[in-house]
Amino acid sequence: MKNKVVIATSNKHKFAEMQECLISIFDVVYSLTDLGISIDAEETGSTFLENSKIKALDISRKVNLPVIADDSGLSICSLNDFPGIYSSRFMENETYENKCKEIIRLLEDKIDRSAYYTCAITFIDKKRDIFKQIERRSEGCIVKEYKKREHGFGYDPIFFSDEAGEIFGNISKEEKFKYSHRGKAIRDLVSFLRELYS
Ligand code: ITT
């Protein structure tokens, strides 16, 4: 029997980043589009972990498969961790170019430009008897100027990663995954699942 999983996200960039790593554990990695379903639950949690659980449970109730959900975002230290869990909802109908430019504007008079990405993952097994949550971060800072970049998505054009020594928007998906919040969280999950399924 084939090992299958669904990644509960409507963000195609998140899906693309997570999919490859999960292929080492699962034979089939479904997106929500593959299954013709979507997340209907509202993100009413006050933390990344709570919101990833809300998404995972919503999808788990709709499919008879293990589910992995990601809630993530960018927190800026001198803005009291804003936008944080509101990273997607902040200036919701604007382009990411405008959102990034607004963040640079908000930091105009700030000395501290440090920021970090957080990724919270919730895994729920098919029978809903195994529940695992992981939260990981990647630290860096916000650059002073907006430029269109070749890679990445969301806030990647303005996020300089300390560990990568480069702006996420300037490095490939594979390179970013080595250092990113999502890469760290998914690798931890894969280690957990390897033990579980061995
Ligand atoms: P789903 O809820 O369907 O997964 P979403 O994009 O709305 O999709 P979130 O609520 O978790 O997901 O919002 C996360 C936002 O944070 C995302 O839309 C980006 O703007 C930002 N973000 C998170 N991880 C990022 C990354 O690795 N690079 C750039 N931006 C990121």
mmCIF file of C-alpha atoms and ligand atoms in Angstrom:
data_model
loop_
_atom_site.group_PDB
_atom_site.id
_atom_site.type_symbol
_atom_site.label_atom_id
_atom_site.label_comp_id
_atom_site.label_asym_id
_atom_site.label_seq_id
_atom_site.Cartn_x
_atom_site.Cartn_y
_atom_site.Cartn_z
ATOM 1 C CA MET A 1 0.000 0.000 0.000
ATOM 2 C CA LYS A 2 1.245 3.467 -0.861
ATOM 3 C CA ASN A 3 2.090 5.964 1.855
ATOM 4 C CA LYS A 4 0.226 9.169 1.121
ATOM 5 C CA VAL A 5 0.057 12.605 2.698
ATOM 6 C CA VAL A 6 -1.666 15.911 1.985
ATOM 7 C CA ILE A 7 -0.046 19.288 2.518
ATOM 8 C CA ALA A 8 -2.778 21.587 3.804
ATOM 9 C CA THR A 9 -1.819 24.840 2.139
ATOM 10 C CA SER A 10 -3.200 26.928 -0.674
ATOM 11 C CA ASN A 11 0.176 28.664 -1.031
ATOM 12 C CA LYS A 12 1.911 27.017 -4.006
ATOM 13 C CA HIS A 13 5.327 28.304 -2.927
ATOM 14 C CA LYS A 14 5.058 26.671 0.497
ATOM 15 C CA PHE A 15 3.909 23.460 -1.194
ATOM 16 C CA ALA A 16 6.856 23.488 -3.599
ATOM 17 C CA GLU A 17 9.321 24.034 -0.738
ATOM 18 C CA MET A 18 7.908 21.185 1.380
ATOM 19 C CA GLN A 19 7.071 18.595 -1.243
ATOM 20 C CA GLU A 20 10.558 17.399 -2.160
ATOM 21 C CA CYS A 21 11.671 16.660 1.392
ATOM 22 C CA LEU A 22 8.493 14.680 2.084
ATOM 23 C CA ILE A 23 9.036 12.412 -0.910
ATOM 24 C CA SER A 24 11.718 10.650 1.170
ATOM 25 C CA ILE A 25 8.919 9.408 3.476
ATOM 26 C CA PHE A 26 5.734 9.395 1.412
ATOM 27 C CA ASP A 27 5.090 7.836 -2.011
ATOM 28 C CA VAL A 28 2.460 10.427 -2.868
ATOM 29 C CA VAL A 29 2.325 14.044 -1.673
ATOM 30 C CA TYR A 30 -1.039 15.659 -2.495
ATOM 31 C CA SER A 31 -1.795 19.343 -2.694
ATOM 32 C CA LEU A 32 -5.264 20.669 -1.845
ATOM 33 C CA THR A 33 -5.802 21.297 -5.561
ATOM 34 C CA ASP A 34 -5.059 17.635 -6.339
ATOM 35 C CA LEU A 35 -7.883 16.664 -3.974
ATOM 36 C CA GLY A 36 -10.242 19.499 -4.969
ATOM 37 C CA ILE A 37 -10.602 20.782 -1.406
ATOM 38 C CA SER A 38 -9.696 23.968 0.439
ATOM 39 C CA ILE A 39 -9.182 25.287 3.950
ATOM 40 C CA ASP A 40 -12.423 26.862 5.162
ATOM 41 C CA ALA A 41 -11.560 27.374 8.816
ATOM 42 C CA GLU A 42 -10.610 30.879 9.908
ATOM 43 C CA GLU A 43 -7.184 31.468 11.406
ATOM 44 C CA THR A 44 -8.497 32.545 14.794
ATOM 45 C CA GLY A 45 -5.463 31.429 16.805
ATOM 46 C CA SER A 46 -3.128 33.843 18.521
ATOM 47 C CA THR A 47 0.018 31.841 17.699
ATOM 48 C CA PHE A 48 1.523 30.188 14.627
ATOM 49 C CA LEU A 49 1.120 26.788 16.309
ATOM 50 C CA GLU A 50 -2.569 27.330 17.022
ATOM 51 C CA ASN A 51 -3.236 28.420 13.458
ATOM 52 C CA SER A 52 -1.353 25.486 11.943
ATOM 53 C CA LYS A 53 -3.470 23.164 14.108
ATOM 54 C CA ILE A 54 -6.691 24.845 12.932
ATOM 55 C CA LYS A 55 -5.675 24.320 9.279
ATOM 56 C CA ALA A 56 -4.521 20.718 9.823
ATOM 57 C CA LEU A 57 -7.735 19.756 11.646
ATOM 58 C CA ASP A 58 -9.926 21.400 9.027
ATOM 59 C CA ILE A 59 -8.328 19.328 6.241
ATOM 60 C CA SER A 60 -8.049 16.188 8.370
ATOM 61 C CA ARG A 61 -11.842 16.212 8.745
ATOM 62 C CA LYS A 62 -12.221 16.293 4.952
ATOM 63 C CA VAL A 63 -9.811 13.531 3.904
ATOM 64 C CA ASN A 64 -8.865 10.087 5.113
ATOM 65 C CA LEU A 65 -5.137 10.832 4.896
ATOM 66 C CA PRO A 66 -2.321 12.114 7.084
ATOM 67 C CA VAL A 67 -2.150 15.920 6.939
ATOM 68 C CA ILE A 68 0.661 18.450 7.273
ATOM 69 C CA ALA A 69 -0.217 22.133 7.744
ATOM 70 C CA ASP A 70 2.106 25.138 7.927
ATOM 71 C CA ASP A 71 1.429 28.497 9.505
ATOM 72 C CA SER A 72 4.258 30.928 9.096
ATOM 73 C CA GLY A 73 5.229 34.552 8.932
ATOM 74 C CA LEU A 74 7.750 37.306 9.291
ATOM 75 C CA SER A 75 8.233 39.054 12.658
ATOM 76 C CA ILE A 76 10.097 42.336 12.914
ATOM 77 C CA CYS A 77 11.688 42.937 16.299
ATOM 78 C CA SER A 78 11.445 46.743 16.430
ATOM 79 C CA LEU A 79 7.773 46.552 15.369
ATOM 80 C CA ASN A 80 6.853 44.311 18.302
ATOM 81 C CA ASP A 81 7.011 41.238 16.065
ATOM 82 C CA PHE A 82 4.571 42.666 13.519
ATOM 83 C CA PRO A 83 3.251 41.384 11.093
ATOM 84 C CA GLY A 84 3.847 37.912 12.646
ATOM 85 C CA ILE A 85 0.699 35.797 12.400
ATOM 86 C CA TYR A 86 -0.813 38.576 10.258
ATOM 87 C CA SER A 87 1.894 38.276 7.570
ATOM 88 C CA SER A 88 -0.596 37.107 4.977
ATOM 89 C CA ARG A 89 -3.505 39.309 6.149
ATOM 90 C CA PHE A 90 -1.452 42.544 6.495
ATOM 91 C CA MET A 91 -2.434 44.894 3.571
ATOM 92 C CA GLU A 92 -4.369 41.878 2.316
ATOM 93 C CA ASN A 93 -5.375 43.097 -1.130
ATOM 94 C CA GLU A 94 -2.014 44.640 -1.956
ATOM 95 C CA THR A 95 0.837 43.041 -3.870
ATOM 96 C CA TYR A 96 3.846 41.683 -1.985
ATOM 97 C CA GLU A 97 5.907 44.393 -3.638
ATOM 98 C CA ASN A 98 3.750 46.998 -1.866
ATOM 99 C CA LYS A 99 3.755 45.066 1.409
ATOM 100 C CA CYS A 100 7.565 44.829 1.325
ATOM 101 C CA LYS A 101 7.874 48.531 0.520
ATOM 102 C CA GLU A 102 5.560 49.390 3.409
ATOM 103 C CA ILE A 103 7.709 47.357 5.800
ATOM 104 C CA ILE A 104 10.805 49.209 4.630
ATOM 105 C CA ARG A 105 8.943 52.493 5.200
ATOM 106 C CA LEU A 106 7.899 51.431 8.720
ATOM 107 C CA LEU A 107 11.571 50.779 9.505
ATOM 108 C CA GLU A 108 12.824 54.116 8.124
ATOM 109 C CA ASP A 109 13.670 55.600 11.536
ATOM 110 C CA LYS A 110 14.581 52.333 13.285
ATOM 111 C CA ILE A 111 18.126 51.319 14.107
ATOM 112 C CA ASP A 112 17.220 47.726 14.861
ATOM 113 C CA ARG A 113 16.283 46.026 11.574
ATOM 114 C CA SER A 114 16.426 42.472 12.931
ATOM 115 C CA ALA A 115 13.633 40.114 11.965
ATOM 116 C CA TYR A 116 12.875 36.422 11.884
ATOM 117 C CA TYR A 117 10.651 34.026 10.045
ATOM 118 C CA THR A 118 8.694 31.408 11.990
ATOM 119 C CA CYS A 119 7.258 28.183 10.634
ATOM 120 C CA ALA A 120 4.825 26.142 12.715
ATOM 121 C CA ILE A 121 3.961 22.706 11.397
ATOM 122 C CA THR A 122 1.154 20.447 12.571
ATOM 123 C CA PHE A 123 1.069 16.803 11.508
ATOM 124 C CA ILE A 124 -2.061 14.721 12.087
ATOM 125 C CA ASP A 125 -2.151 11.031 11.250
ATOM 126 C CA LYS A 126 -4.897 9.386 9.196
ATOM 127 C CA LYS A 127 -6.674 7.948 12.232
ATOM 128 C CA ARG A 128 -6.088 11.205 14.117
ATOM 129 C CA ASP A 129 -4.284 9.334 16.882
ATOM 130 C CA ILE A 130 -0.878 10.889 16.249
ATOM 131 C CA PHE A 131 -0.460 14.603 16.563
ATOM 132 C CA LYS A 132 2.902 16.348 16.244
ATOM 133 C CA GLN A 133 3.735 20.026 16.310
ATOM 134 C CA ILE A 134 7.070 21.672 15.479
ATOM 135 C CA GLU A 135 8.037 25.341 15.408
ATOM 136 C CA ARG A 136 11.330 26.635 13.967
ATOM 137 C CA ARG A 137 12.770 30.026 13.099
ATOM 138 C CA SER A 138 15.255 31.618 10.773
ATOM 139 C CA GLU A 139 16.906 34.848 11.901
ATOM 140 C CA GLY A 140 18.007 37.797 9.833
ATOM 141 C CA CYS A 141 17.237 41.424 9.083
ATOM 142 C CA ILE A 142 15.268 43.630 6.717
ATOM 143 C CA VAL A 143 17.277 45.229 3.912
ATOM 144 C CA LYS A 144 17.052 48.990 3.297
ATOM 145 C CA GLU A 145 15.937 48.904 -0.294
ATOM 146 C CA TYR A 146 13.285 46.955 -2.189
ATOM 147 C CA LYS A 147 14.366 45.233 -5.382
ATOM 148 C CA LYS A 148 12.637 42.557 -7.430
ATOM 149 C CA ARG A 149 14.513 39.267 -6.920
ATOM 150 C CA GLU A 150 14.782 36.130 -8.977
ATOM 151 C CA HIS A 151 13.755 33.616 -6.303
ATOM 152 C CA GLY A 152 11.475 33.116 -3.324
ATOM 153 C CA PHE A 153 8.060 34.602 -2.541
ATOM 154 C CA GLY A 154 6.292 36.800 0.006
ATOM 155 C CA TYR A 155 8.800 38.809 2.023
ATOM 156 C CA ASP A 156 11.877 37.042 0.613
ATOM 157 C CA PRO A 157 12.970 40.076 -1.489
ATOM 158 C CA ILE A 158 13.614 42.069 1.708
ATOM 159 C CA PHE A 159 14.778 39.359 4.145
ATOM 160 C CA PHE A 160 18.515 38.890 4.589
ATOM 161 C CA SER A 161 19.174 35.532 6.248
ATOM 162 C CA ASP A 162 22.048 35.477 8.764
ATOM 163 C CA GLU A 163 22.645 31.770 8.218
ATOM 164 C CA ALA A 164 22.559 31.871 4.418
ATOM 165 C CA GLY A 165 24.537 35.126 4.372
ATOM 166 C CA GLU A 166 22.252 36.250 1.562
ATOM 167 C CA ILE A 167 18.793 37.641 0.835
ATOM 168 C CA PHE A 168 16.348 34.726 0.485
ATOM 169 C CA GLY A 169 15.095 36.261 -2.767
ATOM 170 C CA ASN A 170 18.581 35.860 -4.244
ATOM 171 C CA ILE A 171 19.026 32.138 -3.590
ATOM 172 C CA SER A 172 17.432 29.049 -5.104
ATOM 173 C CA LYS A 173 14.582 27.153 -3.436
ATOM 174 C CA GLU A 174 17.011 24.353 -2.551
ATOM 175 C CA GLU A 175 19.566 26.733 -1.014
ATOM 176 C CA LYS A 176 16.872 28.591 0.949
ATOM 177 C CA PHE A 177 15.515 25.274 2.276
ATOM 178 C CA LYS A 178 18.891 24.554 3.951
ATOM 179 C CA TYR A 179 18.527 27.590 6.207
ATOM 180 C CA SER A 180 14.853 28.502 6.272
ATOM 181 C CA HIS A 181 12.322 28.184 9.086
ATOM 182 C CA ARG A 182 10.327 25.829 6.847
ATOM 183 C CA GLY A 183 13.329 23.716 5.906
ATOM 184 C CA LYS A 184 14.244 23.266 9.572
ATOM 185 C CA ALA A 185 10.668 22.433 10.606
ATOM 186 C CA ILE A 186 10.088 19.941 7.795
ATOM 187 C CA ARG A 187 13.441 18.216 8.371
ATOM 188 C CA ASP A 188 12.524 17.805 12.053
ATOM 189 C CA LEU A 189 9.150 16.404 11.044
ATOM 190 C CA VAL A 190 10.768 13.987 8.578
ATOM 191 C CA SER A 191 13.079 12.713 11.372
ATOM 192 C CA PHE A 192 10.046 12.198 13.614
ATOM 193 C CA LEU A 193 8.109 10.396 10.868
ATOM 194 C CA ARG A 194 11.074 8.205 9.976
ATOM 195 C CA GLU A 195 11.158 6.922 13.560
ATOM 196 C CA LEU A 196 7.386 6.560 13.592
ATOM 197 C CA TYR A 197 7.177 4.575 10.351
ATOM 198 C CA SER A 198 10.320 2.446 10.869
HETATM 199 P P1 ITT B 1 -2.046 28.794 3.728
HETATM 200 O O1 ITT B 1 -2.731 29.377 4.948
HETATM 201 O O2 ITT B 1 -3.023 28.232 2.758
HETATM 202 O O3 ITT B 1 -0.953 27.848 4.064
HETATM 203 P P2 ITT B 1 -0.893 31.456 3.444
HETATM 204 O O4 ITT B 1 0.097 32.009 2.471
HETATM 205 O O5 ITT B 1 -2.101 32.309 3.735
HETATM 206 O O6 ITT B 1 -1.329 30.017 2.919
HETATM 207 P P3 ITT B 1 -0.023 31.811 6.169
HETATM 208 O O7 ITT B 1 -1.358 32.180 6.725
HETATM 209 O O8 ITT B 1 0.830 30.877 6.985
HETATM 210 O O9 ITT B 1 -0.158 31.083 4.762
HETATM 211 O O10 ITT B 1 0.769 33.131 5.841
HETATM 212 C C1 ITT B 1 2.136 33.099 5.764
HETATM 213 C C2 ITT B 1 2.613 34.349 5.054
HETATM 214 O O11 ITT B 1 3.907 34.691 5.616
HETATM 215 C C3 ITT B 1 2.881 34.051 3.597
HETATM 216 O O12 ITT B 1 1.766 34.348 2.798
HETATM 217 C C4 ITT B 1 4.066 34.953 3.310
HETATM 218 O O13 ITT B 1 3.632 36.243 3.084
HETATM 219 C C5 ITT B 1 4.828 34.943 4.621
HETATM 220 N N1 ITT B 1 5.849 33.890 4.600
HETATM 221 C C6 ITT B 1 5.877 32.739 5.323
HETATM 222 N N2 ITT B 1 6.942 32.001 5.009
HETATM 223 C C7 ITT B 1 7.609 32.690 4.069
HETATM 224 C C8 ITT B 1 8.781 32.439 3.333
HETATM 225 O O14 ITT B 1 9.471 31.320 3.479
HETATM 226 N N3 ITT B 1 9.181 33.363 2.453
HETATM 227 C C9 ITT B 1 8.474 34.487 2.281
HETATM 228 N N4 ITT B 1 7.352 34.813 2.917
HETATM 229 C C10 ITT B 1 6.907 33.909 3.813
#
